[in-house]
Coordinates of N, CA and C in Angstrom, one line a residue:
D21 N -1.5 -13.7 -5.8 CA -1.2 -12.3 -6.0 C -0.2 -11.9 -4.9
K22 N 0.9 -11.3 -5.3 CA 2.0 -10.9 -4.4 C 1.6 -9.9 -3.4
V23 N 0.8 -8.9 -3.8 CA 0.3 -7.9 -2.8 C -0.5 -8.5 -1.7
R24 N -1.4 -9.5 -2.0 CA -2.2 -10.1 -1.0 C -1.3 -10.9 0.0
Q25 N -0.2 -11.5 -0.5 CA 0.7 -12.2 0.4 C 1.3 -11.2 1.3
V26 N 1.8 -10.1 0.8 CA 2.4 -9.1 1.7 C 1.4 -8.6 2.7
L27 N 0.2 -8.4 2.3 CA -0.9 -7.9 3.3 C -1.1 -8.8 4.4
S28 N -0.8 -10.1 4.2 CA -1.0 -11.1 5.3 C 0.2 -11.2 6.3
L29 N 1.2 -10.4 6.0 CA 2.4 -10.5 6.9 C 2.1 -9.7 8.2
P30 N 2.8 -10.1 9.3 CA 2.7 -9.4 10.6 C 3.0 -7.9 10.4
N31 N 2.3 -7.1 11.1 CA 2.5 -5.6 11.1 C 2.1 -4.9 9.9
V32 N 1.8 -5.6 8.8 CA 1.4 -4.9 7.6 C -0.1 -4.5 7.7
V33 N -0.4 -3.2 7.5 CA -1.7 -2.7 7.7 C -2.3 -2.1 6.4
G34 N -1.5 -2.0 5.4 CA -2.0 -1.5 4.1 C -0.9 -1.2 3.1
Y35 N -1.3 -0.7 1.9 CA -0.4 -0.4 0.9 C -0.9 0.7 0.0
S36 N 0.0 1.3 -0.8 CA -0.5 2.3 -1.7 C -1.0 1.7 -3.0
R37 N -2.2 2.1 -3.4 CA -2.8 1.5 -4.5 C -2.3 2.1 -5.8
S38 N -1.6 3.2 -5.7 CA -1.0 3.8 -6.8 C 0.5 4.0 -6.5
L39 N 1.3 4.3 -7.5 CA 2.8 4.4 -7.2 C 3.0 5.7 -6.4
K40 N 3.9 5.6 -5.5 CA 4.3 6.8 -4.6 C 5.8 6.9 -4.8
K41 N 6.3 8.0 -4.3 CA 7.8 8.2 -4.3 C 8.4 7.6 -3.1
K42 N 9.5 6.9 -3.2 CA 10.2 6.2 -2.2 C 10.7 7.2 -1.2
I43 N 10.7 6.9 0.1 CA 11.2 7.8 1.2 C 12.5 7.1 1.7
V44 N 13.6 7.8 1.6 CA 14.9 7.3 2.1 C 15.5 8.2 3.1
K45 N 15.7 7.7 4.3 CA 16.2 8.6 5.4 C 15.4 9.9 5.6
G46 N 14.1 9.7 5.5 CA 13.3 10.9 5.8 C 13.1 11.8 4.6
R47 N 13.7 11.5 3.5 CA 13.5 12.4 2.3 C 12.8 11.7 1.2
V48 N 11.9 12.4 0.5 CA 11.2 11.8 -0.6 C 12.2 11.8 -1.8
T49 N 12.3 10.7 -2.5 CA 13.2 10.6 -3.7 C 12.3 10.6 -5.0
D50 N 13.0 10.5 -6.1 CA 12.3 10.4 -7.4 C 11.9 9.0 -7.8
V51 N 12.2 8.0 -6.9 CA 12.0 6.6 -7.3 C 10.5 6.3 -7.0
D52 N 9.8 5.8 -8.1 CA 8.5 5.3 -7.9 C 8.5 4.0 -7.2
C53 N 7.5 3.8 -6.3 CA 7.5 2.5 -5.5 C 6.0 2.2 -5.1
I54 N 5.9 1.0 -4.6 CA 4.7 0.6 -3.9 C 5.0 0.8 -2.4
R55 N 4.3 1.6 -1.7 CA 4.5 1.8 -0.3 C 3.7 0.7 0.5
I56 N 4.4 0.0 1.4 CA 3.8 -1.0 2.3 C 3.8 -0.3 3.6
Y57 N 2.6 -0.1 4.2 CA 2.4 0.5 5.5 C 2.4 -0.5 6.6
V58 N 3.2 -0.3 7.6 CA 3.2 -1.2 8.7 C 3.0 -0.5 10.0
S59 N 2.4 -1.2 11.0 CA 2.2 -0.6 12.3 C 3.5 -0.3 13.1
R60 N 4.5 -1.2 12.9 CA 5.8 -1.0 13.5 C 6.8 -1.6 12.6
K61 N 7.8 -0.7 12.3 CA 9.0 -1.2 11.5 C 9.9 -2.0 12.3
V62 N 10.3 -3.2 11.9 CA 11.1 -4.1 12.6 C 12.4 -4.4 11.8
P63 N 13.6 -4.3 12.4 CA 14.8 -4.6 11.6 C 14.7 -6.0 10.9
E64 N 15.1 -6.1 9.7 CA 15.0 -7.3 8.9 C 15.6 -8.5 9.6
K65 N 16.7 -8.3 10.3 CA 17.4 -9.4 11.0 C 16.6 -10.0 12.1
E66 N 15.6 -9.3 12.6 CA 14.7 -9.8 13.7 C 13.5 -10.5 13.1
L67 N 13.3 -10.5 11.8 CA 12.2 -11.1 11.2 C 12.5 -12.5 10.7
K68 N 11.5 -13.4 10.7 CA 11.7 -14.7 10.1 C 11.8 -14.5 8.6
P69 N 12.6 -15.3 7.9 CA 12.8 -15.0 6.4 C 11.4 -14.9 5.6
F70 N 10.4 -15.6 6.0 CA 9.1 -15.6 5.3 C 8.3 -14.4 5.7
H71 N 8.7 -13.6 6.7 CA 8.0 -12.4 7.1 C 8.6 -11.1 6.5
V72 N 9.7 -11.3 5.8 CA 10.3 -10.1 5.2 C 9.6 -9.6 4.0
I73 N 9.3 -8.3 3.9 CA 8.6 -7.7 2.8 C 9.6 -7.7 1.6
P74 N 9.2 -8.2 0.4 CA 10.1 -8.2 -0.7 C 10.5 -6.8 -1.1
R75 N 11.8 -6.7 -1.6 CA 12.3 -5.4 -2.0 C 11.6 -4.8 -3.3
E76 N 10.9 -5.7 -4.0 CA 10.2 -5.3 -5.1 C 9.0 -6.3 -5.4
I77 N 8.0 -5.8 -6.0 CA 6.8 -6.6 -6.4 C 6.6 -6.3 -7.9
E78 N 6.7 -7.4 -8.6 CA 6.6 -7.4 -10.1 C 7.5 -6.3 -10.7
G79 N 8.7 -6.2 -10.2 CA 9.7 -5.3 -10.8 C 9.6 -3.9 -10.3
I80 N 8.6 -3.6 -9.4 CA 8.4 -2.2 -8.8 C 9.0 -2.3 -7.4
P81 N 9.9 -1.3 -7.1 CA 10.5 -1.3 -5.7 C 9.4 -1.1 -4.7
T82 N 9.6 -1.6 -3.5 CA 8.7 -1.4 -2.3 C 9.4 -0.4 -1.4
D83 N 8.6 0.2 -0.5 CA 9.1 1.1 0.5 C 8.2 0.8 1.7
V84 N 8.9 0.4 2.8 CA 8.2 0.1 4.1 C 8.1 1.3 4.9
V85 N 6.8 1.8 5.2 CA 6.6 3.0 5.9 C 5.8 2.7 7.2
E86 N 6.4 3.1 8.3 CA 5.7 2.9 9.6 C 4.6 4.0 9.8
I87 N 3.4 3.5 10.1 CA 2.3 4.5 10.3 C 1.6 4.3 11.7
G88 N 2.0 3.3 12.4 CA 1.3 3.0 13.7 C 0.1 2.2 13.5
E89 N -0.6 2.0 14.6 CA -1.8 1.2 14.6 C -2.9 1.9 13.9
V90 N -3.7 1.2 13.1 CA -4.8 1.8 12.3 C -6.1 1.3 13.0
K91 N -6.9 2.2 13.5 CA -8.2 1.8 14.1 C -9.2 2.9 13.9
A92 N -10.5 2.5 13.9 CA -11.5 3.4 13.8 C -11.7 4.1 15.2
L93 N -11.8 5.4 15.2 CA -12.0 6.1 16.4 C -13.5 6.2 16.8
K94 N -13.7 6.3 18.1 CA -15.1 6.5 18.5 C -15.4 7.9 18.4
A95 N -16.6 8.2 17.9 CA -17.0 9.6 17.7 C -18.4 9.9 18.2
D96 N -18.6 11.1 18.7 CA -19.9 11.5 19.1 C -20.7 11.9 17.8
K97 N -21.5 11.1 17.3 CA -22.2 11.4 16.0 C -23.2 12.5 16.1
T98 N -23.6 12.9 17.3 CA -24.6 13.9 17.5 C -24.0 15.2 18.0
G99 N -22.7 15.3 18.1 CA -22.0 16.5 18.6 C -21.9 17.6 17.5
K100 N -21.5 18.8 18.0 CA -21.3 19.9 17.1 C -19.8 20.1 17.0
F101 N -19.2 20.3 15.8 CA -17.8 20.4 15.6 C -17.5 21.7 15.0
R102 N -16.7 22.5 15.6 CA -16.2 23.8 15.0 C -14.8 23.9 15.4
P103 N -13.9 24.0 14.5 CA -14.1 23.9 13.0 C -14.5 22.5 12.6
V104 N -15.1 22.4 11.4 CA -15.5 21.1 10.9 C -14.2 20.3 10.8
I105 N -14.3 19.0 11.2 CA -13.1 18.1 11.2 C -13.4 16.9 10.3
F106 N -12.3 16.2 9.9 CA -12.5 15.0 9.0 C -13.1 13.9 9.8
G107 N -13.8 13.1 9.1 CA -14.3 11.8 9.6 C -15.6 11.9 10.4
I108 N -16.2 13.1 10.5 CA -17.5 13.3 11.2 C -18.6 13.0 10.2
S109 N -19.8 12.8 10.7 CA -21.0 12.6 9.9 C -21.4 13.9 9.3
I110 N -21.7 13.9 8.0 CA -22.2 15.0 7.3 C -23.0 14.5 6.1
G111 N -24.0 15.3 5.7 CA -24.7 14.9 4.6 C -25.8 15.9 4.2
N112 N -26.4 15.6 3.0 CA -27.6 16.4 2.6 C -28.6 16.3 3.7
Y113 N -29.3 17.4 4.1 CA -30.2 17.3 5.2 C -31.4 16.4 4.9
A114 N -31.6 16.0 3.6 CA -32.8 15.2 3.3 C -32.5 13.7 3.4
I115 N -31.2 13.3 3.6 CA -30.8 11.9 3.7 C -30.2 11.6 5.0
T116 N -29.6 10.5 5.2 CA -29.0 10.2 6.5 C -27.6 10.9 6.6
A117 N -26.6 10.2 6.3 CA -25.3 10.9 6.4 C -24.2 10.0 5.8
G118 N -23.0 10.7 5.6 CA -21.8 10.0 5.2 C -20.7 10.6 5.9
T119 N -19.5 10.6 5.3 CA -18.3 11.2 6.0 C -17.7 12.3 5.1
N120 N -17.4 13.4 5.7 CA -16.6 14.4 5.0 C -15.2 13.9 4.9
G121 N -14.6 13.9 3.7 CA -13.4 13.2 3.4 C -12.2 14.0 3.2
W122 N -12.3 15.3 2.7 CA -11.1 16.0 2.3 C -11.4 17.5 2.4
L123 N -10.3 18.2 2.4 CA -10.3 19.7 2.3 C -9.7 20.1 1.0
F124 N -10.1 21.2 0.4 CA -9.5 21.7 -0.8 C -9.6 23.2 -0.8
K125 N -8.8 23.9 -1.6 CA -8.8 25.3 -1.7 C -9.2 25.7 -3.2
D126 N -9.9 26.7 -3.3 CA -10.2 27.2 -4.7 C -9.1 28.2 -5.1
R127 N -9.2 28.7 -6.3 CA -8.1 29.6 -6.8 C -8.0 30.9 -6.0
K128 N -9.1 31.2 -5.2 CA -9.1 32.4 -4.4 C -8.5 32.1 -3.0
G129 N -8.2 30.9 -2.7 CA -7.6 30.5 -1.4 C -8.7 30.1 -0.4
R130 N -10.0 30.1 -0.8 CA -11.0 29.7 0.2 C -10.9 28.2 0.4
V131 N -11.2 27.8 1.6 CA -11.1 26.3 2.0 C -12.5 25.8 2.0
F132 N -12.7 24.6 1.4 CA -13.9 23.9 1.4 C -13.7 22.4 1.8
F133 N -14.7 21.7 2.2 CA -14.6 20.3 2.5 C -15.4 19.6 1.4
G134 N -15.0 18.3 1.2 CA -15.6 17.5 0.1 C -15.9 16.1 0.6
S135 N -16.8 15.5 -0.2 CA -17.1 14.1 0.0 C -17.6 13.6 -1.3
N136 N -18.4 12.5 -1.3 CA -18.9 11.9 -2.5 C -20.3 12.3 -2.8
A137 N -20.8 12.0 -4.0 CA -22.2 12.4 -4.4 C -23.2 11.7 -3.5
H138 N -23.0 10.5 -3.1 CA -24.0 9.8 -2.3 C -24.1 10.4 -0.9
V139 N -23.2 11.3 -0.5 CA -23.2 11.9 0.8 C -23.9 13.3 0.6
F140 N -23.5 14.0 -0.4 CA -24.0 15.4 -0.6 C -25.3 15.6 -1.4
A141 N -25.6 14.6 -2.2 CA -26.8 14.8 -3.1 C -27.9 14.0 -2.4
D142 N -29.1 14.6 -2.6 CA -30.3 13.9 -2.0 C -30.6 12.6 -2.8
S143 N -30.1 12.6 -4.1 CA -30.2 11.4 -4.9 C -29.0 11.4 -5.9
P144 N -28.0 10.6 -5.6 CA -26.7 10.7 -6.4 C -26.9 10.2 -7.8
V145 N -28.1 9.7 -8.2 CA -28.3 9.3 -9.5 C -28.7 10.4 -10.4
N146 N -29.1 11.5 -9.8 CA -29.5 12.7 -10.5 C -28.3 13.3 -11.3
R147 N -28.5 13.9 -12.4 CA -27.5 14.7 -13.1 C -27.3 16.0 -12.4
P148 N -26.1 16.7 -12.6 CA -25.8 17.9 -11.9 C -26.9 19.0 -12.1
E149 N -27.5 19.1 -13.3 CA -28.5 20.1 -13.6 C -29.8 19.9 -12.8
E150 N -29.9 18.7 -12.2 CA -31.1 18.4 -11.4 C -30.9 18.8 -9.9
F151 N -29.7 19.2 -9.6 CA -29.5 19.6 -8.2 C -29.9 21.0 -8.0
P152 N -30.4 21.4 -6.8 CA -30.7 22.8 -6.5 C -29.3 23.5 -6.5
L153 N -29.4 24.8 -6.7 CA -28.1 25.6 -6.7 C -27.5 25.6 -5.3
R154 N -28.3 25.6 -4.3 CA -27.8 25.6 -2.9 C -28.4 24.5 -2.2
I155 N -27.5 23.7 -1.4 CA -28.0 22.6 -0.7 C -27.6 22.8 0.8
L156 N -28.5 22.5 1.7 CA -28.1 22.5 3.1 C -27.5 21.2 3.5
F157 N -26.4 21.3 4.2 CA -25.8 20.0 4.7 C -25.9 20.0 6.2
S158 N -26.2 18.8 6.7 CA -26.3 18.6 8.2 C -25.0 18.0 8.7
L159 N -24.6 18.5 9.9 CA -23.4 18.0 10.5 C -23.7 16.8 11.4
E160 N -24.9 16.3 11.5 CA -25.3 15.2 12.3 C -25.7 14.0 11.5
D161 N -25.5 12.9 12.0 CA -26.1 11.7 11.4 C -27.5 11.7 11.7
M162 N -28.4 11.8 10.7 CA -29.8 11.9 10.9 C -30.4 10.7 11.6
M163 N -29.8 9.5 11.4 CA -30.2 8.3 12.1 C -29.9 8.4 13.6
A164 N -28.8 9.0 14.0 CA -28.4 9.2 15.4 C -29.0 10.4 16.0
A165 N -29.1 11.5 15.3 CA -29.6 12.7 15.9 C -31.1 12.8 15.8
G166 N -31.7 12.2 14.8 CA -33.1 12.3 14.6 C -33.6 13.5 13.8
F167 N -32.8 14.6 13.8 CA -33.1 15.8 13.1 C -31.8 16.6 13.0
P168 N -31.7 17.5 12.0 CA -30.5 18.3 11.9 C -30.5 19.4 12.8
K169 N -29.5 19.5 13.7 CA -29.3 20.6 14.6 C -28.4 21.7 14.0
T170 N -27.5 21.3 13.2 CA -26.5 22.2 12.6 C -26.5 22.1 11.1
L171 N -26.9 23.2 10.4 CA -27.0 23.1 9.0 C -25.9 24.1 8.4
L172 N -25.2 23.6 7.4 CA -24.2 24.4 6.7 C -24.7 24.6 5.3
P173 N -24.7 25.9 4.8 CA -25.1 26.1 3.5 C -24.0 25.8 2.5
S174 N -24.3 25.3 1.4 CA -23.3 25.1 0.3 C -23.2 26.4 -0.4
I175 N -22.1 26.5 -1.2 CA -21.9 27.8 -1.9 C -22.1 27.4 -3.4
S176 N -23.0 28.0 -4.1 CA -23.3 27.7 -5.5 C -22.1 28.2 -6.3
G177 N -21.9 27.4 -7.4 CA -20.8 27.8 -8.3 C -19.4 27.3 -7.9
I178 N -19.3 26.7 -6.7 CA -18.0 26.3 -6.3 C -17.9 24.8 -6.5
G179 N -16.8 24.3 -7.1 CA -16.6 22.9 -7.4 C -17.4 22.5 -8.6
K180 N -17.2 21.2 -8.9 CA -17.8 20.7 -10.1 C -18.2 19.2 -9.8
Y181 N -19.4 18.9 -10.1 CA -19.9 17.5 -9.9 C -20.0 16.9 -11.3
T182 N -19.3 15.8 -11.5 CA -19.3 15.1 -12.8 C -20.1 13.9 -12.6
W183 N -21.2 13.8 -13.4 CA -22.1 12.7 -13.3 C -21.6 11.6 -14.2
R184 N -21.6 10.3 -13.8 CA -21.2 9.2 -14.6 C -22.3 8.1 -14.5
E185 N -22.3 7.4 -15.6 CA -23.3 6.2 -15.6 C -22.9 5.3 -14.4
R186 N -23.9 4.7 -13.8 CA -23.7 3.8 -12.7 C -23.0 2.5 -13.3
L187 N -21.9 2.1 -12.7 CA -21.2 0.9 -13.1 C -21.7 -0.4 -12.5
A188 N -22.3 -0.3 -11.3 CA -22.8 -1.5 -10.7 C -24.1 -1.1 -10.0
D189 N -25.0 -2.0 -9.9 CA -26.3 -1.8 -9.2 C -26.0 -1.9 -7.7
A190 N -26.1 -0.8 -6.9 CA -25.8 -0.9 -5.5 C -27.1 -1.0 -4.7
T191 N -28.2 -1.2 -5.3 CA -29.5 -1.3 -4.5 C -29.7 -2.7 -4.1

């Protein structure tokens, strides 16, 4: 597989799993491409021929984008964070925890944070109608903190949870 070969090259730290727009001289173009993320961009003439990222993979152009070193950051899992930031432990108060993953705005411009069902639901196999209208979320990893010190209320009626049949047994 060509992508796996590219991922094994020096400095390559990842790739876009979906098509992205190519960036040329700092500007986003209309050209669809596979972005190859590198820790440091090196001029082609300084690379060995077998370390050069191909200009295309299976007919799709590539775009080499420098993003620096990628590493997990150390975090205080029992700390209090205001405002709420990405990557901290959060979860339904009745379970352990997961990670808040993104922010979004509703049509009224209110900002909310989101994650996956296994983080926010006390049982992600339940259908939406089986969830309480309001859920308390803990900002601490229950395994690390032992008990929730900071609880955030959810807002009923915001967002939509779509239940899907389980595709694989994760137990």
